[in-house]
Every structure is written in structure tokens, then in C-alpha cells.
mmCIF file of C-alpha atoms in Angstrom:
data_model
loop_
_atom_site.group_PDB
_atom_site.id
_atom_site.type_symbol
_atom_site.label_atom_id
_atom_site.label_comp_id
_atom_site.label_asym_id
_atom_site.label_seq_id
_atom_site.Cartn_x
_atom_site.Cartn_y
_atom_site.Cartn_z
ATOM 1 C CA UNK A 26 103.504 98.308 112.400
ATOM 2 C CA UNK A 27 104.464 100.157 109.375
ATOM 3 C CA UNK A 28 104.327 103.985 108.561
ATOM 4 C CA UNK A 29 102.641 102.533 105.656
ATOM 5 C CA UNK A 30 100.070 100.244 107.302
ATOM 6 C CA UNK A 31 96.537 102.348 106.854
ATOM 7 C CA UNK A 32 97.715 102.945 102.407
ATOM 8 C CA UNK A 33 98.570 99.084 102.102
ATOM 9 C CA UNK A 34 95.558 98.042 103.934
ATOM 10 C CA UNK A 35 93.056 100.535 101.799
ATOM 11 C CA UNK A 36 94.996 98.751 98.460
ATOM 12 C CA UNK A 37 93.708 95.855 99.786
ATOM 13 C CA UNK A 38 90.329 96.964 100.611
ATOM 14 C CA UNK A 39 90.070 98.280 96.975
ATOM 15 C CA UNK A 40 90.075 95.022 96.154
ATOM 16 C CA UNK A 41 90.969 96.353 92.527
ATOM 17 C CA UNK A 42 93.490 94.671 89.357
ATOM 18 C CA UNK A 43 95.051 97.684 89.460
ATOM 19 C CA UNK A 44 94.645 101.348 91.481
ATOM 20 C CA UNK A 45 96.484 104.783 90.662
ATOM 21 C CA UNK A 46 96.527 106.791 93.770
ATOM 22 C CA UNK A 47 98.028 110.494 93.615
ATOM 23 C CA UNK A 48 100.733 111.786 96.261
ATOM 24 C CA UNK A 49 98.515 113.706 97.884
ATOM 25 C CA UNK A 50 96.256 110.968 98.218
ATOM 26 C CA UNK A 51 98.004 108.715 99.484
ATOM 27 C CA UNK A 52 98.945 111.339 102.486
ATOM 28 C CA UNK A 53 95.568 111.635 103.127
ATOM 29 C CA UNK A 54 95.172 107.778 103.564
ATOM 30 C CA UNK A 55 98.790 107.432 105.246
ATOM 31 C CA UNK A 56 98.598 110.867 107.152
ATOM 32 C CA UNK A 57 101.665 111.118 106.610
ATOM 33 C CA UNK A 58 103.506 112.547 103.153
ATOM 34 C CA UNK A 59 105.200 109.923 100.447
ATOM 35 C CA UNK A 60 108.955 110.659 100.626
ATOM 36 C CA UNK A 61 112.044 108.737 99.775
ATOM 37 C CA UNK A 62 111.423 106.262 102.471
ATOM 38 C CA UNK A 63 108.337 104.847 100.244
ATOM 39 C CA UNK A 64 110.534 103.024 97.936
ATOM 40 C CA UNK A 65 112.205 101.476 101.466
ATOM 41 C CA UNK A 66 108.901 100.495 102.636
ATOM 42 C CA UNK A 67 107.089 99.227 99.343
ATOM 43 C CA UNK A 68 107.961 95.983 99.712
ATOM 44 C CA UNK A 69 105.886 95.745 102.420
ATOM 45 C CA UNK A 70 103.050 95.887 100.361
ATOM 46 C CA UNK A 71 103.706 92.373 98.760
ATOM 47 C CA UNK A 72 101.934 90.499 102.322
ATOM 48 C CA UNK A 73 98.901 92.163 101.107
ATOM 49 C CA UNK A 74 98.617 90.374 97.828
ATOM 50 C CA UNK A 75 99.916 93.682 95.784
ATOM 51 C CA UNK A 76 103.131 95.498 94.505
ATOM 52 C CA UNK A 77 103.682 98.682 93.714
ATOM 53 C CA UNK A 78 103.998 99.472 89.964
ATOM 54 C CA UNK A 79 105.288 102.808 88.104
ATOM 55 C CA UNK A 80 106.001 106.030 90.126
ATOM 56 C CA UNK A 81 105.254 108.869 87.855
ATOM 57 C CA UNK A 82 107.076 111.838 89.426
ATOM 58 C CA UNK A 83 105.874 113.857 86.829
ATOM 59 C CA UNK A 84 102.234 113.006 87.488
ATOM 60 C CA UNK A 85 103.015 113.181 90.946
ATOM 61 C CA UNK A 86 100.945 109.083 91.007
ATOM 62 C CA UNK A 87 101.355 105.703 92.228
ATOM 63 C CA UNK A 88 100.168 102.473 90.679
ATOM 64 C CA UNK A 89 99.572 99.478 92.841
ATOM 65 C CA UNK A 90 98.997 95.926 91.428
ATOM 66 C CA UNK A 91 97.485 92.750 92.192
ATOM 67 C CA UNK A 92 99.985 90.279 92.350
ATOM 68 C CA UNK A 93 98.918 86.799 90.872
#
């Protein structure tokens, strides 16, 4: 089980085309804080029928996609 599990499976719940989720977001779905390992783990995300778009550092956001 992934450090990542509990984000990837709300994208999924979302059910949505597309879904920007801040940093601090996403630690309160993870519980734990986005770091460098994210980009590591990301691909993980791809099982669950999304990816994971742009990474805005400067907006401090995520964008996750449904894959076709």
C-alpha cells in the first residue's frame, strides 16, 4: 500500500475530467505532506484511471487528469 493510497483513491472518487487540489490539501487527504517523493510515487496514480498533470510550485497546486 502506497503513502499515496487515501489522495489517489479520493481522485478517483471525484470522479471528475480534471481536479486541482492545493498542497495543503492534499496533506489533509494523504495525512501526510507532498514532498519530493510525490513525483516518485505519481505514477501510481495511472491504476486509478488518472495522471497527474502540471505542478505549479508557485501556486503551491496539483492537477490530476482523467486518462482516456
Amino acid at each position: 500500500m502506497s503513502k499515496y493510497s487515501a489522495l489517489w483513491e479520493y481522485v478517483q472518487k471525484n470522479g471528475s475530467q480534471a481536479l486541482k487540489l492545493t498542497f495543503e490539501e492534499i496533506q489533509d487527504i494523504a495525512g501526510i505532506p507532498i514532498d519530493h517523493s510525490f513525483l516518485k510515487y505519481k505514477k501510481e496514480l495511472t491504476e486509478y484511471g488518472y495522471q497527474v498533470g502540471k505542478i505549479s510550485m508557485k501556486e503551491q497546486t496539483v492537477l490530476f487528469t482523467k486518462m482516456d
